[in-house]
Amino acid sequence: MKTINIRHLSNWLLLLLAAMTSLVHASTADHKTFEQLNGPFHKAQEVTKACLECHTQAGEQIQASTHWTWEHKQTSSDEIYGKKNVVNNFCISTASNEPRCTSCHTGYGWKDNQFDFTKQESIDCLVCHDQSGQYRKFPTAAGHPNYVDTEWPVGSGKILPAVDLAKSAQSVATPEVKNCGSCHFFGGGGDAVKHGDMDSSLNTASPELDVHLAKDGANLKCQDCHTTSAHITQGSRYSMNAKDTSGIDIPGHTDMSRATCESCHSAAPHQGSREAVRLNQHAENVACQTCHIPEFAREKATKTFWDWSTAGDKKRPMTKDEWGNPLYDPKKGDFVWQKNVIPEYACFNGEIDYTTVGEKVVPNADGVIELTKVQGVCGEEGTRIWPFKVMKGKQPYDVKNQLMITPHLFGKDDAAYWKSYDWVAAATAGMAATGLEFGGEMAFVDTDYHFPITHMVAPAEKALECQDCHSKDGRMAKIAGFYIPGRDDALGGNSQYLWWLVALTVLGVALHGLLRFFARPQGKE
């Protein structure tokens, strides 16, 4: 009798559960029938108050979430990281630029450092739950939608119609990919700018782009992996599970709290071939994403370099690349965009040391300030080889105080860089907003910033082949500290002597044969 593979059965059960969920109406109530949601609503906070009349615990749950606090505590330390305090090489810092940055906050009105995080009516329920298709946060309104018809971009002649809040409130249901993507796909100021493995192409992903989100593939939603309970969503790049040894997360038996490949596919995912055992051994030291995401930004180009030092030249024309992405913007400087990007690889234990506002930093031996330092040593428990997008940048640095400058970029005041084009004024105002003093001497320094790659999983047949890594110039060429067959010299640089030994052995065998031939007794074969 044929035996049942429990791992495969569990996978099928999880996929069946996801499929059944998608067939059921996304909500247990028709919100069009609720009088509280008829409106009219003049401000978005009025919708939130109506939501909280029934969802009495939702406010406290959201306020405990990373989506609200923009903070995340790392697992093995007391370090608190998040959009609130981390310095990056995209838009650099939230501080003093809140009305622009917080257009992706799950709240309304975070326009400066006086925002009241205790006010539940400031929570944005609609950004995650609207299914009307017309709700949007206005890019410069501190998280608010536009309440009147508004021209955007300014001077373009294009009008964004006012959001119909009642229509949005009556449409609410469980989040779709487009809800999550409304912020996560557009981080860093535009579509595909920031992460590289998340952009709007995932809204209509083909199986070739992402086997999980594709309608013709697994047809999953974000929360099928990023499981959510009491509005706490699992999975954060600020503290990741780089090596999950707990296996499959089975509903009713485990807590569904792990956004990892192993929680669906197990720690031994390869079956049915002679190579499966060896591949599963690889999974001990190599992340699933390393082999199964051979390239990222496969449909839309992602930004890979941002040079702030060239900003401010108003006489220089704006230019675009072959995909329509800006190559130069007087407000922001020069950019480089790439498609089908091969990741960089590092040994990763799930934690990254991020540079925070006010933290002293100095360039490394190559003259680069590492805004992120990937933690982990290959071979150590909990560490595996992971793929990363490494964003390159050139941005302002306080030479005297050895601090990354947090410039005041956005605003209507004269100090805002996008109005004044004065770096000193922008640096002084931005640093003051964080309680720091600008030292007066500015330099533009090269920087690196790492993003773990975990989306855009390709079909199995597109996974990396052995030779992609096991070769002299393969993908693992820069990974140091351990031996990789095919890449490394097993004798530590002395392999030429081995080949000489082989040659001498062959020569000795040949000479021995010749001697035996000529020394044999005459007349005998």
mmCIF file of N, CA, C and O in Angstrom, residues 224-265:
data_model
loop_
_atom_site.group_PDB
_atom_site.id
_atom_site.type_symbol
_atom_site.label_atom_id
_atom_site.label_comp_id
_atom_site.label_asym_id
_atom_site.label_seq_id
_atom_site.Cartn_x
_atom_site.Cartn_y
_atom_site.Cartn_z
ATOM 1 N N ASP A 224 -1.525 35.340 3.906
ATOM 2 C CA ASP A 224 -1.409 33.885 3.965
ATOM 3 C C ASP A 224 -0.027 33.474 4.465
ATOM 4 O O ASP A 224 0.126 32.414 5.066
ATOM 5 N N CYS A 225 0.969 34.294 4.177
ATOM 6 C CA CYS A 225 2.308 34.058 4.731
ATOM 7 C C CYS A 225 2.569 34.973 5.920
ATOM 8 O O CYS A 225 3.066 34.535 6.955
ATOM 9 N N HIS A 226 2.246 36.244 5.758
ATOM 10 C CA HIS A 226 2.405 37.207 6.845
ATOM 11 C C HIS A 226 1.152 37.133 7.738
ATOM 12 O O HIS A 226 0.315 38.034 7.748
ATOM 13 N N THR A 227 1.073 36.027 8.455
ATOM 14 C CA THR A 227 -0.128 35.760 9.244
ATOM 15 C C THR A 227 -0.371 36.881 10.245
ATOM 16 O O THR A 227 0.555 37.459 10.812
ATOM 17 N N THR A 228 -1.665 37.174 10.454
ATOM 18 C CA THR A 228 -2.040 38.331 11.269
ATOM 19 C C THR A 228 -3.067 37.921 12.308
ATOM 20 O O THR A 228 -4.062 37.267 11.990
ATOM 21 N N SER A 229 -2.788 38.288 13.542
ATOM 22 C CA SER A 229 -3.717 38.039 14.637
ATOM 23 C C SER A 229 -3.773 39.284 15.502
ATOM 24 O O SER A 229 -2.736 39.852 15.859
ATOM 25 N N ALA A 230 -4.983 39.713 15.814
ATOM 26 C CA ALA A 230 -5.182 40.936 16.612
ATOM 27 C C ALA A 230 -4.419 42.108 15.984
ATOM 28 O O ALA A 230 -3.829 42.937 16.673
ATOM 29 N N HIS A 231 -4.427 42.152 14.668
ATOM 30 C CA HIS A 231 -3.802 43.226 13.890
ATOM 31 C C HIS A 231 -2.279 43.268 14.010
ATOM 32 O O HIS A 231 -1.658 44.246 13.601
ATOM 33 N N ILE A 232 -1.671 42.213 14.546
ATOM 34 C CA ILE A 232 -0.214 42.105 14.583
ATOM 35 C C ILE A 232 0.212 41.204 13.430
ATOM 36 O O ILE A 232 -0.129 40.016 13.400
ATOM 37 N N THR A 233 0.926 41.759 12.483
ATOM 38 C CA THR A 233 1.327 41.035 11.276
ATOM 39 C C THR A 233 2.739 40.504 11.431
ATOM 40 O O THR A 233 3.651 41.238 11.816
ATOM 41 N N GLN A 234 2.911 39.214 11.128
ATOM 42 C CA GLN A 234 4.222 38.581 11.270
ATOM 43 C C GLN A 234 5.120 38.923 10.089
ATOM 44 O O GLN A 234 4.663 39.051 8.957
ATOM 45 N N GLY A 235 6.408 39.044 10.391
ATOM 46 C CA GLY A 235 7.391 39.292 9.347
ATOM 47 C C GLY A 235 7.822 40.739 9.301
ATOM 48 O O GLY A 235 7.001 41.636 9.096
ATOM 49 N N SER A 236 9.109 40.977 9.552
ATOM 50 C CA SER A 236 9.669 42.325 9.488
ATOM 51 C C SER A 236 11.131 42.221 9.126
ATOM 52 O O SER A 236 11.858 41.383 9.667
ATOM 53 N N ARG A 237 11.595 43.060 8.209
ATOM 54 C CA ARG A 237 13.005 43.017 7.851
ATOM 55 C C ARG A 237 13.892 43.511 8.984
ATOM 56 O O ARG A 237 15.100 43.307 8.958
ATOM 57 N N TYR A 238 13.290 44.150 9.983
ATOM 58 C CA TYR A 238 14.086 44.631 11.109
ATOM 59 C C TYR A 238 14.464 43.507 12.071
ATOM 60 O O TYR A 238 15.377 43.653 12.870
ATOM 61 N N SER A 239 13.748 42.408 12.017
ATOM 62 C CA SER A 239 14.094 41.249 12.837
ATOM 63 C C SER A 239 13.460 40.024 12.187
ATOM 64 O O SER A 239 12.276 39.758 12.363
ATOM 65 N N MET A 240 14.275 39.272 11.448
ATOM 66 C CA MET A 240 13.754 38.176 10.645
ATOM 67 C C MET A 240 14.139 36.825 11.245
ATOM 68 O O MET A 240 15.036 36.722 12.075
ATOM 69 N N ASN A 241 13.435 35.798 10.794
ATOM 70 C CA ASN A 241 13.762 34.423 11.146
ATOM 71 C C ASN A 241 14.540 33.838 9.966
ATOM 72 O O ASN A 241 13.963 33.361 9.007
ATOM 73 N N ALA A 242 15.869 33.898 10.046
ATOM 74 C CA ALA A 242 16.702 33.509 8.909
ATOM 75 C C ALA A 242 16.763 32.008 8.716
ATOM 76 O O ALA A 242 17.019 31.522 7.622
ATOM 77 N N LYS A 243 16.533 31.251 9.804
ATOM 78 C CA LYS A 243 16.569 29.792 9.712
ATOM 79 C C LYS A 243 15.507 29.228 10.646
ATOM 80 O O LYS A 243 15.710 29.134 11.856
ATOM 81 N N ASP A 244 14.376 28.864 10.076
ATOM 82 C CA ASP A 244 13.245 28.352 10.857
ATOM 83 C C ASP A 244 13.369 26.834 10.972
ATOM 84 O O ASP A 244 13.306 26.122 9.975
ATOM 85 N N THR A 245 13.553 26.361 12.182
ATOM 86 C CA THR A 245 13.709 24.916 12.409
ATOM 87 C C THR A 245 12.448 24.270 12.974
ATOM 88 O O THR A 245 12.461 23.090 13.330
ATOM 89 N N SER A 246 11.352 25.030 13.018
ATOM 90 C CA SER A 246 10.127 24.508 13.635
ATOM 91 C C SER A 246 9.243 23.725 12.674
ATOM 92 O O SER A 246 8.286 23.086 13.092
ATOM 93 N N GLY A 247 9.524 23.818 11.380
ATOM 94 C CA GLY A 247 8.746 23.041 10.418
ATOM 95 C C GLY A 247 7.418 23.677 10.064
ATOM 96 O O GLY A 247 7.213 24.876 10.218
ATOM 97 N N ILE A 248 6.492 22.852 9.608
ATOM 98 C CA ILE A 248 5.218 23.341 9.090
ATOM 99 C C ILE A 248 4.334 23.886 10.209
ATOM 100 O O ILE A 248 4.223 23.296 11.276
ATOM 101 N N ASP A 249 3.721 25.032 9.933
ATOM 102 C CA ASP A 249 2.799 25.672 10.866
ATOM 103 C C ASP A 249 1.393 25.158 10.556
ATOM 104 O O ASP A 249 0.756 25.589 9.592
ATOM 105 N N ILE A 250 0.913 24.198 11.332
ATOM 106 C CA ILE A 250 -0.366 23.550 11.045
ATOM 107 C C ILE A 250 -1.482 24.215 11.862
ATOM 108 O O ILE A 250 -1.393 24.294 13.084
ATOM 109 N N PRO A 251 -2.515 24.716 11.196
ATOM 110 C CA PRO A 251 -3.614 25.361 11.917
ATOM 111 C C PRO A 251 -4.186 24.447 13.002
ATOM 112 O O PRO A 251 -4.452 23.276 12.766
ATOM 113 N N GLY A 252 -4.327 24.999 14.188
ATOM 114 C CA GLY A 252 -4.865 24.235 15.299
ATOM 115 C C GLY A 252 -3.815 23.541 16.134
ATOM 116 O O GLY A 252 -4.096 23.098 17.249
ATOM 117 N N HIS A 253 -2.589 23.434 15.615
ATOM 118 C CA HIS A 253 -1.517 22.759 16.341
ATOM 119 C C HIS A 253 -0.357 23.690 16.656
ATOM 120 O O HIS A 253 0.319 23.530 17.661
ATOM 121 N N THR A 254 -0.105 24.648 15.788
ATOM 122 C CA THR A 254 0.926 25.642 16.045
ATOM 123 C C THR A 254 0.301 27.016 15.982
ATOM 124 O O THR A 254 -0.865 27.175 15.645
ATOM 125 N N ASP A 255 1.087 28.041 16.318
ATOM 126 C CA ASP A 255 0.474 29.350 16.550
ATOM 127 C C ASP A 255 0.380 30.248 15.322
ATOM 128 O O ASP A 255 -0.031 31.393 15.417
ATOM 129 N N MET A 256 0.765 29.738 14.131
ATOM 130 C CA MET A 256 0.660 30.516 12.892
ATOM 131 C C MET A 256 1.354 31.874 13.026
ATOM 132 O O MET A 256 0.849 32.898 12.602
ATOM 133 N N SER A 257 2.533 31.859 13.639
ATOM 134 C CA SER A 257 3.216 33.117 13.921
ATOM 135 C C SER A 257 4.517 33.280 13.153
ATOM 136 O O SER A 257 5.338 34.115 13.513
ATOM 137 N N ARG A 258 4.711 32.474 12.105
ATOM 138 C CA ARG A 258 5.991 32.530 11.416
ATOM 139 C C ARG A 258 5.803 32.806 9.929
ATOM 140 O O ARG A 258 5.171 32.039 9.222
ATOM 141 N N ALA A 259 6.348 33.920 9.465
ATOM 142 C CA ALA A 259 6.303 34.237 8.036
ATOM 143 C C ALA A 259 7.582 33.720 7.395
ATOM 144 O O ALA A 259 8.468 34.477 7.010
ATOM 145 N N THR A 260 7.689 32.394 7.288
ATOM 146 C CA THR A 260 8.888 31.777 6.723
ATOM 147 C C THR A 260 8.506 30.754 5.672
ATOM 148 O O THR A 260 7.372 30.258 5.640
ATOM 149 N N CYS A 261 9.458 30.396 4.824
ATOM 150 C CA CYS A 261 9.229 29.347 3.823
ATOM 151 C C CYS A 261 8.927 28.021 4.512
ATOM 152 O O CYS A 261 8.056 27.264 4.085
ATOM 153 N N GLU A 262 9.679 27.734 5.601
ATOM 154 C CA GLU A 262 9.545 26.458 6.289
ATOM 155 C C GLU A 262 8.166 26.267 6.916
ATOM 156 O O GLU A 262 7.712 25.127 7.072
ATOM 157 N N SER A 263 7.489 27.343 7.275
ATOM 158 C CA SER A 263 6.190 27.214 7.927
ATOM 159 C C SER A 263 5.146 26.607 6.996
ATOM 160 O O SER A 263 4.128 26.088 7.450
ATOM 161 N N CYS A 264 5.405 26.658 5.681
ATOM 162 C CA CYS A 264 4.543 25.971 4.707
ATOM 163 C C CYS A 264 5.222 24.749 4.095
ATOM 164 O O CYS A 264 4.593 23.718 3.891
ATOM 165 N N HIS A 265 6.510 24.884 3.798
ATOM 166 C CA HIS A 265 7.195 23.868 2.990
ATOM 167 C C HIS A 265 8.041 22.893 3.806
ATOM 168 O O HIS A 265 8.592 21.961 3.224
#
